[in-house]
Coordinates of C-alpha atoms in Angstrom, one line a residue:
M8 CA -135.8 -140.5 50.8
T9 CA -134.1 -141.6 48.2
R10 CA -134.3 -145.4 49.0
A11 CA -138.1 -144.9 48.1
L12 CA -137.9 -143.0 45.4
L13 CA -135.7 -145.7 44.2
F14 CA -138.3 -148.9 45.5
L15 CA -140.7 -146.7 44.2
L16 CA -139.8 -146.1 40.5
C17 CA -138.7 -149.6 40.4
C18 CA -142.2 -150.8 40.5
L19 CA -143.6 -149.0 38.2
A20 CA -140.7 -150.4 36.0
I21 CA -142.8 -153.6 36.1
V22 CA -146.6 -152.4 35.9
P23 CA -147.2 -153.0 33.1
A24 CA -147.3 -150.2 30.0
H25 CA -151.3 -150.7 29.2
A26 CA -152.0 -150.3 33.8
R27 CA -150.0 -147.1 33.3
L28 CA -152.4 -145.5 31.0
S29 CA -153.5 -142.2 31.9
G30 CA -157.5 -142.4 33.1
L31 CA -158.2 -145.5 31.3
G32 CA -155.4 -148.5 33.0
G33 CA -156.6 -147.1 36.9
N34 CA -159.9 -147.7 36.3
L35 CA -160.2 -151.0 36.1
P36 CA -163.6 -152.8 37.3
H37 CA -163.6 -153.7 40.9
A38 CA -165.0 -158.0 41.6
G39 CA -168.8 -156.6 42.4
S40 CA -168.4 -154.6 39.3
Q41 CA -167.3 -158.2 36.9
R42 CA -171.4 -159.0 35.0
D43 CA -170.9 -161.5 32.6
L44 CA -174.4 -163.0 30.6
A45 CA -175.6 -164.5 33.6
E46 CA -175.8 -162.5 35.8
I47 CA -177.0 -159.2 33.4
R48 CA -180.1 -162.1 33.1
K49 CA -180.4 -162.1 36.5
S50 CA -180.6 -158.8 36.7
G51 CA -183.0 -158.4 34.1
E52 CA -181.5 -155.0 32.8
L53 CA -178.4 -155.0 30.3
R54 CA -176.6 -151.1 30.5
V55 CA -175.5 -150.4 27.8
L56 CA -173.2 -146.8 27.2
V57 CA -174.3 -145.2 23.8
N58 CA -172.1 -142.2 22.4
Q59 CA -174.1 -139.5 23.2
S60 CA -174.4 -138.3 19.1
R61 CA -177.3 -137.9 17.6
N62 CA -175.6 -140.6 14.5
S63 CA -175.6 -143.3 17.0
S64 CA -178.1 -143.0 19.6
A65 CA -180.9 -141.2 18.2
E66 CA -185.3 -141.6 19.5
I67 CA -187.5 -139.5 17.7
K68 CA -190.8 -139.2 18.2
G69 CA -190.4 -143.7 18.8
Q70 CA -188.7 -143.6 16.2
A71 CA -184.9 -145.2 16.6
I72 CA -182.8 -142.3 14.5
G73 CA -179.3 -144.0 15.4
L74 CA -177.5 -147.0 14.1
E75 CA -176.7 -148.1 17.0
Y76 CA -180.8 -148.0 18.2
Q77 CA -182.0 -150.4 15.6
R78 CA -179.3 -152.5 16.1
L79 CA -179.1 -152.2 20.4
R80 CA -182.5 -153.0 19.7
A81 CA -182.4 -156.3 17.4
F82 CA -180.0 -157.2 20.0
G83 CA -182.0 -157.0 22.7
Q84 CA -184.9 -158.9 20.6
Y85 CA -182.2 -161.1 19.8
L86 CA -181.4 -161.5 23.9
N87 CA -185.2 -162.7 24.9
R88 CA -185.7 -164.5 22.1
N89 CA -183.0 -167.4 23.5
A90 CA -183.9 -166.5 27.2
R91 CA -184.0 -169.9 28.4
D92 CA -186.1 -168.7 31.4
G93 CA -188.6 -166.6 29.3
R94 CA -187.6 -163.5 31.9
D95 CA -187.1 -160.7 29.1
L96 CA -184.4 -158.7 29.4
R97 CA -184.5 -154.7 29.9
L98 CA -181.6 -152.5 27.3
K99 CA -180.5 -149.0 29.8
I100 CA -179.4 -147.2 27.3
I101 CA -176.5 -144.8 29.5
P102 CA -175.5 -142.1 27.0
K103 CA -171.8 -140.8 27.1
P104 CA -169.3 -138.4 25.8
K105 CA -167.1 -140.5 23.5
D106 CA -164.3 -139.6 25.0
Q107 CA -166.0 -141.3 27.6
L108 CA -167.1 -144.8 27.0
V109 CA -163.6 -146.8 27.6
A110 CA -163.2 -145.3 31.3
A111 CA -167.0 -146.0 31.7
L112 CA -167.1 -149.5 30.6
Q113 CA -163.9 -149.8 32.7
K114 CA -165.4 -148.2 35.6
G115 CA -168.8 -151.1 35.6
E116 CA -170.9 -148.6 34.9
G117 CA -171.9 -150.6 31.8
D118 CA -172.2 -153.9 30.5
L119 CA -171.2 -152.9 27.0
V120 CA -170.4 -150.5 24.3
A121 CA -172.2 -148.9 21.4
P122 CA -170.5 -146.1 19.8
G123 CA -171.1 -146.6 16.7
E124 CA -167.9 -144.5 15.2
L125 CA -164.5 -146.1 15.6
L126 CA -163.5 -146.6 19.2
D127 CA -159.7 -147.6 20.5
A128 CA -160.5 -150.9 22.5
H129 CA -156.6 -152.2 22.9
P130 CA -157.0 -155.5 24.6
G131 CA -154.5 -154.3 27.9
L132 CA -157.3 -151.7 28.5
G133 CA -159.0 -154.7 30.4
I134 CA -161.6 -154.6 27.1
S135 CA -162.8 -156.7 24.4
A136 CA -164.0 -155.3 21.6
S137 CA -166.5 -157.3 19.8
A138 CA -167.0 -159.0 16.1
A139 CA -166.7 -156.4 13.5
I140 CA -169.9 -154.7 12.8
R141 CA -167.7 -152.8 9.8
S142 CA -164.2 -153.1 8.4
D143 CA -161.7 -151.9 7.3
V144 CA -163.1 -148.1 7.7
P145 CA -161.2 -144.8 6.7
L146 CA -160.9 -141.6 8.4
V147 CA -161.8 -139.2 5.5
V148 CA -161.7 -135.4 4.7
V149 CA -164.8 -133.6 4.8
G150 CA -165.0 -130.4 3.7
N151 CA -167.8 -128.2 1.9
R152 CA -168.8 -128.0 -2.0
R153 CA -167.2 -124.0 -2.0
N154 CA -163.4 -125.6 -0.4
R155 CA -160.8 -125.8 -2.5
H156 CA -159.8 -129.4 -3.4
Y157 CA -156.9 -131.3 -2.5
K158 CA -155.8 -134.3 -4.4
H159 CA -153.0 -135.4 -1.7
L160 CA -153.1 -135.4 2.4
Q161 CA -150.3 -133.5 3.5
D162 CA -151.8 -130.8 0.4
M163 CA -153.3 -129.7 3.3
S164 CA -150.1 -128.5 5.2
G165 CA -151.2 -125.7 7.7
R166 CA -154.7 -125.5 7.9
S167 CA -156.4 -126.9 10.1
L168 CA -159.5 -129.5 10.6
T169 CA -161.9 -129.3 12.8
L170 CA -162.8 -132.6 15.0
P171 CA -164.9 -133.2 17.6
V172 CA -164.5 -134.9 21.3
G173 CA -162.7 -138.0 21.8
S174 CA -162.9 -138.6 17.8
A175 CA -160.4 -141.0 16.5
V176 CA -158.1 -138.6 13.6
S177 CA -156.2 -137.0 16.2
D178 CA -154.3 -140.0 16.4
A179 CA -154.0 -140.8 13.2
L180 CA -153.2 -137.2 11.4
R181 CA -149.3 -137.2 13.8
E182 CA -147.9 -139.8 11.9
V183 CA -148.6 -137.8 9.0
N184 CA -148.0 -134.2 10.9
Q185 CA -144.4 -136.3 12.0
Q186 CA -143.6 -137.0 7.7
L187 CA -144.8 -132.7 7.5
A188 CA -142.6 -132.2 9.8
Q189 CA -139.4 -134.2 7.9
H190 CA -139.9 -132.2 5.0
K191 CA -140.2 -128.4 7.4
R192 CA -143.3 -127.9 6.0
P193 CA -146.7 -127.1 9.4
P194 CA -149.0 -129.4 10.2
I195 CA -152.2 -129.9 9.6
V196 CA -153.8 -128.2 12.8
V197 CA -155.8 -130.2 15.2
E198 CA -159.1 -127.1 16.1
W199 CA -161.1 -129.0 19.1
A200 CA -165.0 -128.5 19.2
D201 CA -166.7 -127.4 20.8
S202 CA -168.1 -129.2 23.9
S203 CA -171.7 -129.7 23.4
L204 CA -171.1 -130.6 18.9
A205 CA -171.6 -133.9 18.6
V206 CA -169.8 -135.5 15.0
E207 CA -173.4 -134.3 13.8
D208 CA -173.2 -130.7 14.2
V209 CA -169.3 -130.2 12.6
L210 CA -170.7 -131.2 10.4
E211 CA -173.0 -128.9 9.6
M212 CA -171.3 -126.1 11.4
V213 CA -168.3 -127.7 7.8
Q214 CA -171.6 -127.0 5.1
A215 CA -172.2 -124.3 6.0
G216 CA -169.1 -121.9 6.0
I217 CA -168.0 -122.0 10.4
Y218 CA -165.2 -124.5 9.9
P219 CA -163.6 -124.9 7.1
W220 CA -162.9 -129.0 7.2
T221 CA -163.2 -132.2 9.1
A222 CA -162.3 -136.1 9.0
V223 CA -164.8 -138.8 10.1
E224 CA -165.0 -142.1 9.5
L225 CA -166.5 -142.7 5.2
P226 CA -170.2 -144.3 6.0
I227 CA -171.1 -141.9 9.0
A228 CA -169.9 -139.2 6.1
E229 CA -172.3 -140.5 3.5
R230 CA -174.8 -141.2 5.8
W231 CA -175.0 -137.3 7.1
Q232 CA -174.5 -136.4 2.9
K233 CA -178.0 -137.4 2.0
V234 CA -179.2 -134.5 4.4
M235 CA -176.6 -132.1 4.1
P236 CA -176.2 -132.4 0.0
G237 CA -173.1 -129.4 0.7
L238 CA -170.9 -131.5 2.4
R239 CA -168.2 -132.8 0.0
I240 CA -166.5 -136.0 0.6
E241 CA -163.0 -136.0 -0.4
R242 CA -162.9 -140.4 -0.4
Q243 CA -159.0 -139.2 -1.6
L244 CA -158.0 -137.8 1.6
V245 CA -157.9 -140.4 4.2
V246 CA -156.2 -139.9 8.2
G247 CA -154.4 -143.3 9.0
E248 CA -154.6 -146.6 8.8
K249 CA -158.5 -147.6 8.2
G250 CA -160.0 -149.7 11.2
D251 CA -163.2 -151.1 12.1
M252 CA -166.3 -151.1 13.8
S253 CA -167.7 -152.5 16.6
W254 CA -168.6 -152.7 19.8
V255 CA -166.9 -153.0 23.4
V256 CA -167.2 -155.9 26.2
R257 CA -165.0 -156.6 29.4
R258 CA -162.5 -159.0 29.3
V259 CA -164.8 -160.8 32.2
S260 CA -167.6 -161.1 29.7
P261 CA -166.6 -163.7 27.8
M262 CA -170.3 -164.0 27.6
L263 CA -171.7 -161.5 26.2
R264 CA -168.8 -161.3 23.7
A265 CA -169.9 -164.3 21.9
S266 CA -174.0 -163.8 22.7
V267 CA -172.6 -159.7 20.4
D268 CA -170.9 -162.3 18.5
R269 CA -173.8 -164.0 16.9
F270 CA -175.6 -161.2 16.7
L271 CA -173.7 -159.7 14.4
A272 CA -173.0 -162.9 12.3
G273 CA -177.0 -162.3 11.7
Y274 CA -177.4 -159.3 11.9
R275 CA -178.8 -157.6 8.6
A276 CA -179.7 -153.8 8.8
P277 CA -183.5 -153.4 7.5
S278 CA -184.1 -151.3 3.8
D279 CA -185.5 -148.6 4.7
Q280 CA -183.0 -147.7 7.9
D281 CA -182.2 -144.0 6.2
S282 CA -186.1 -143.2 5.3
A283 CA -186.8 -142.1 9.2
F284 CA -183.2 -140.2 9.0
Q285 CA -183.9 -138.1 6.5
R286 CA -187.0 -137.3 6.3
V287 CA -186.6 -136.4 9.9
Y288 CA -183.5 -134.7 10.1
R289 CA -183.1 -132.8 5.9
R290 CA -185.8 -129.9 8.0
S291 CA -183.6 -130.2 11.0
Y292 CA -180.3 -128.9 9.9
K293 CA -179.9 -126.1 8.3
V294 CA -177.3 -124.0 9.5
R295 CA -175.2 -121.0 7.4
N296 CA -172.8 -119.3 8.2
P297 CA -174.7 -115.4 10.0
I298 CA -171.4 -113.4 8.9
V299 CA -170.6 -114.6 5.5
T300 CA -172.7 -112.1 3.3
R301 CA -171.9 -108.4 3.4
T302 CA -175.5 -108.3 4.2
D303 CA -174.9 -110.3 7.1
R304 CA -172.0 -108.7 9.0
Q305 CA -174.2 -105.1 7.3
R306 CA -177.6 -106.3 9.7
L307 CA -175.5 -107.2 12.3
E308 CA -173.1 -104.4 12.8
R309 CA -177.0 -102.0 12.5
V310 CA -177.4 -103.9 15.8
R311 CA -174.1 -103.9 17.6
S312 CA -174.8 -101.6 19.5
V313 CA -178.3 -101.7 21.1
L314 CA -177.6 -106.0 21.7
Q315 CA -174.2 -105.1 23.6
K316 CA -176.4 -102.2 25.5
H317 CA -178.8 -104.4 26.9
G318 CA -177.3 -107.5 27.5
E319 CA -174.0 -105.2 29.5
K320 CA -177.0 -104.4 32.1
Q321 CA -178.5 -107.9 32.3
D322 CA -174.9 -110.2 31.9
L323 CA -176.3 -111.4 28.9
D324 CA -173.2 -111.8 26.4
W325 CA -173.9 -109.3 22.7
L326 CA -173.3 -112.0 20.7
Q327 CA -175.4 -114.8 22.3
L328 CA -178.5 -111.6 22.1
A329 CA -177.2 -111.9 18.0
A330 CA -176.9 -115.4 17.7
V331 CA -180.4 -115.4 19.4
A332 CA -182.1 -112.6 16.7
Y333 CA -180.1 -114.3 13.8
K334 CA -181.9 -117.9 14.0
E335 CA -185.5 -115.6 15.6
S336 CA -185.6 -112.4 12.3
T337 CA -181.9 -113.1 10.2
L338 CA -181.3 -110.1 12.3
N339 CA -184.3 -108.0 10.6
P340 CA -186.0 -104.8 13.2
A341 CA -189.4 -105.6 11.6
A342 CA -189.9 -109.4 10.9
R343 CA -193.0 -110.6 12.1
G344 CA -193.7 -113.6 13.5
A345 CA -195.9 -116.1 13.9
S346 CA -198.4 -115.4 17.4
G347 CA -197.7 -111.7 17.7
A348 CA -194.4 -112.5 18.2
T349 CA -192.3 -109.2 16.6
G350 CA -189.0 -107.7 15.7
L351 CA -185.9 -108.6 15.9
M352 CA -186.2 -111.0 19.2
Q353 CA -189.2 -112.2 18.1
I354 CA -190.2 -111.2 21.6
T355 CA -194.3 -112.1 22.4
P356 CA -196.5 -109.1 23.5
A357 CA -197.2 -111.1 26.6
A358 CA -194.0 -111.7 27.5
A359 CA -192.3 -108.5 27.9
R360 CA -195.7 -106.9 29.7
S361 CA -194.2 -110.1 32.0
V362 CA -191.0 -108.2 32.7
G363 CA -193.1 -103.6 31.9
V364 CA -192.5 -103.1 28.3
G365 CA -194.3 -101.7 26.1
N366 CA -194.0 -100.7 22.8
I367 CA -191.2 -104.2 21.5
Q368 CA -191.9 -102.7 18.1
A369 CA -188.9 -99.9 18.5
L370 CA -186.0 -101.8 18.3
D371 CA -184.9 -100.7 22.4
N372 CA -188.1 -101.6 24.5
N373 CA -188.1 -104.8 21.5
V374 CA -184.6 -105.9 23.0
L375 CA -184.9 -105.1 26.9
A376 CA -187.6 -106.9 26.7
A377 CA -185.9 -110.3 26.0
T378 CA -183.6 -109.8 27.7
R379 CA -185.6 -108.6 30.8
Y380 CA -187.6 -112.5 29.6
M381 CA -184.3 -114.0 29.8
A382 CA -182.6 -112.4 33.4
R383 CA -186.1 -113.7 34.6
I384 CA -186.1 -117.6 32.8
R385 CA -182.4 -117.7 34.3
R386 CA -183.1 -116.3 37.8
E387 CA -186.4 -117.3 38.5
F388 CA -185.7 -121.5 37.5
F389 CA -182.4 -122.2 35.9
S390 CA -180.1 -120.3 38.8
S391 CA -178.7 -123.1 40.3
R392 CA -174.3 -123.4 40.8
Q393 CA -175.1 -127.3 39.3
I394 CA -175.9 -126.4 35.9
A395 CA -172.1 -124.8 33.9
E396 CA -172.8 -121.9 32.7
A397 CA -172.9 -122.9 28.5
E398 CA -176.1 -125.6 29.4
R399 CA -177.3 -122.7 31.9
M400 CA -177.6 -120.5 28.5
A401 CA -179.9 -123.7 26.7
F402 CA -182.0 -123.9 28.8
V403 CA -182.9 -120.2 28.6
L404 CA -182.9 -120.8 25.4
A405 CA -185.4 -123.6 25.3
A406 CA -187.2 -122.2 28.2
Y407 CA -187.4 -118.9 25.3
N408 CA -188.8 -121.5 22.7
M409 CA -191.2 -122.7 24.5
G410 CA -191.6 -122.2 28.2
P411 CA -189.9 -122.3 31.1
Q412 CA -192.8 -125.0 32.5
R413 CA -192.4 -127.5 29.9
V414 CA -188.3 -127.3 30.2
Q415 CA -188.6 -128.2 34.0
G416 CA -190.9 -130.7 33.2
L417 CA -188.6 -131.9 30.6
R418 CA -185.7 -131.8 33.2
A419 CA -188.3 -133.4 35.4
E420 CA -188.6 -136.5 33.0
A421 CA -184.8 -136.7 32.8
R422 CA -183.8 -137.5 36.1
R423 CA -186.3 -140.0 36.0
R424 CA -184.8 -141.9 33.4
G425 CA -181.6 -141.6 35.3
L426 CA -180.3 -138.5 33.0
N427 CA -178.1 -135.3 33.7
P428 CA -181.1 -133.0 34.8
N429 CA -178.7 -129.7 35.0
R430 CA -176.9 -131.0 31.0
W431 CA -179.6 -130.5 28.4
F432 CA -176.7 -130.9 25.4
F433 CA -177.5 -134.6 25.0
Q434 CA -178.8 -136.0 28.1
V435 CA -182.4 -133.3 28.4
E436 CA -183.0 -132.7 24.4
R437 CA -183.3 -136.5 24.9
V438 CA -186.4 -135.9 26.6
A439 CA -187.1 -133.0 24.8
M440 CA -186.6 -135.6 20.9
E441 CA -188.5 -138.5 22.3
Q442 CA -191.8 -136.2 23.7
M443 CA -191.2 -133.3 21.0
G444 CA -189.7 -134.5 18.2
M445 CA -186.6 -132.4 16.7
G446 CA -188.3 -128.7 17.4
V447 CA -186.2 -127.4 20.1
V448 CA -183.8 -129.6 20.1
S449 CA -183.3 -127.9 16.4
Y450 CA -184.3 -124.8 17.7
V451 CA -181.3 -124.9 20.5
N452 CA -178.9 -126.4 18.2
A453 CA -179.5 -124.1 15.6
V454 CA -178.7 -120.1 18.6
N455 CA -175.9 -122.2 19.7
K456 CA -174.0 -122.4 16.4
Y457 CA -174.2 -119.3 15.7
Y458 CA -173.0 -118.1 18.1
L459 CA -169.7 -120.3 18.4
A460 CA -169.8 -118.9 14.3
Y461 CA -170.0 -115.3 15.9
D462 CA -167.3 -116.7 18.9
R463 CA -165.2 -117.5 16.8
E464 CA -165.2 -113.8 15.0
R465 CA -165.6 -111.6 18.5
F466 CA -162.1 -109.6 17.4
L467 CA -163.6 -108.3 14.6
L468 CA -167.0 -107.9 15.2
E469 CA -166.1 -105.9 18.6
P470 CA -164.1 -103.6 17.3
Q471 CA -165.1 -100.9 19.6
K472 CA -163.0 -103.0 22.0
Q473 CA -160.2 -103.5 20.2
K474 CA -159.8 -99.5 19.8
L475 CA -159.8 -100.6 23.6
S476 CA -157.6 -102.1 23.6
S477 CA -154.7 -101.6 21.3
N478 CA -154.7 -97.8 23.3
D479 CA -153.8 -99.7 26.4

């Protein structure tokens, strides 16, 4: 046994370090999946792995809003102009979370990665970065205009940065925190955002004051500041070293890499590329902090007991119901909306009657009808075990906003396109954006952010539970 163990350790010692990297080096592609440009042209399809964020790859009613979508469309046209056989090449867009892009490329799930953000393309991982799309890109701290102003990054010792999953900032902070530790100062803490939030969502929550700070690539911060004027970019607070924003291919695809580099060398972004971005998104990113004012806290406390009562009966988190109520009526039980929508939850008389509730002007009946209706939607349309709980609630919210049958139609289209029909965020919502615009997508996103804001303060918002736990 001892000899066998020693032999195994010796074998591991001679394996290159990059091949031992967790989750990456062990996923190098099989020979059958190694495609270069000739094989890609024969297949008629270039598979592009894109960062699922709306900043990178959104398309809204036929308009390419994401920066990478615009470049990718131009790249597809470039490849087709230079096709010797005259056959057009189709782009297949495959959205993935940023932290899964490299592994998916290694496994052969795509031919090209277009991340739209800084991405570690270490050659030891069997991948190769293209020529730089943007060179010397800094990662900068971003806050809102009400935040304290810091002159030096070290002055943020003990503060926290909220980062989207896959952010390059976490690795860059290590050196800063090592320097702080040497001076016996607390580190800058990383708080990872919920997986339902992309970089633009975190920026919106920073603008609202739900999160205090984040850090992103400077070009991304500058772009989103155009539609979120409450953001303040701290250009003097640079995290780590500057990097290049690039596309990434596998090292076994040198011809594809050469074509990418030739294309990028001559590509010039349209001068009006952000006009549609600003027009569409300026109306969409309007989330507020739902508990920052005394009035909001008082309104929530007045309806807390009724939300808790009916939420418990229908197995719905009362703070999720509070988030819906904040979006629908800003917690106003007397609110009146379109199409007869009434009260705190803006439930319609027809929806209330469908679950056996009348007189929805009364607060208790209003919440009773809404919770019964949500529970019915969940039970009849989204009860599959293949749907994660957070995604299940997102589908319920979409159905509450636009009707369950329409949501089911979006799921069917997502399945047809090869997207995951059991995930709303970044999957089914893509179909909704393309077909319907930002309406229902903005609704679900806003409620989700209000819920996350409430959930951060759950201990303070549930005084009864706090008192019970202290008496145990």
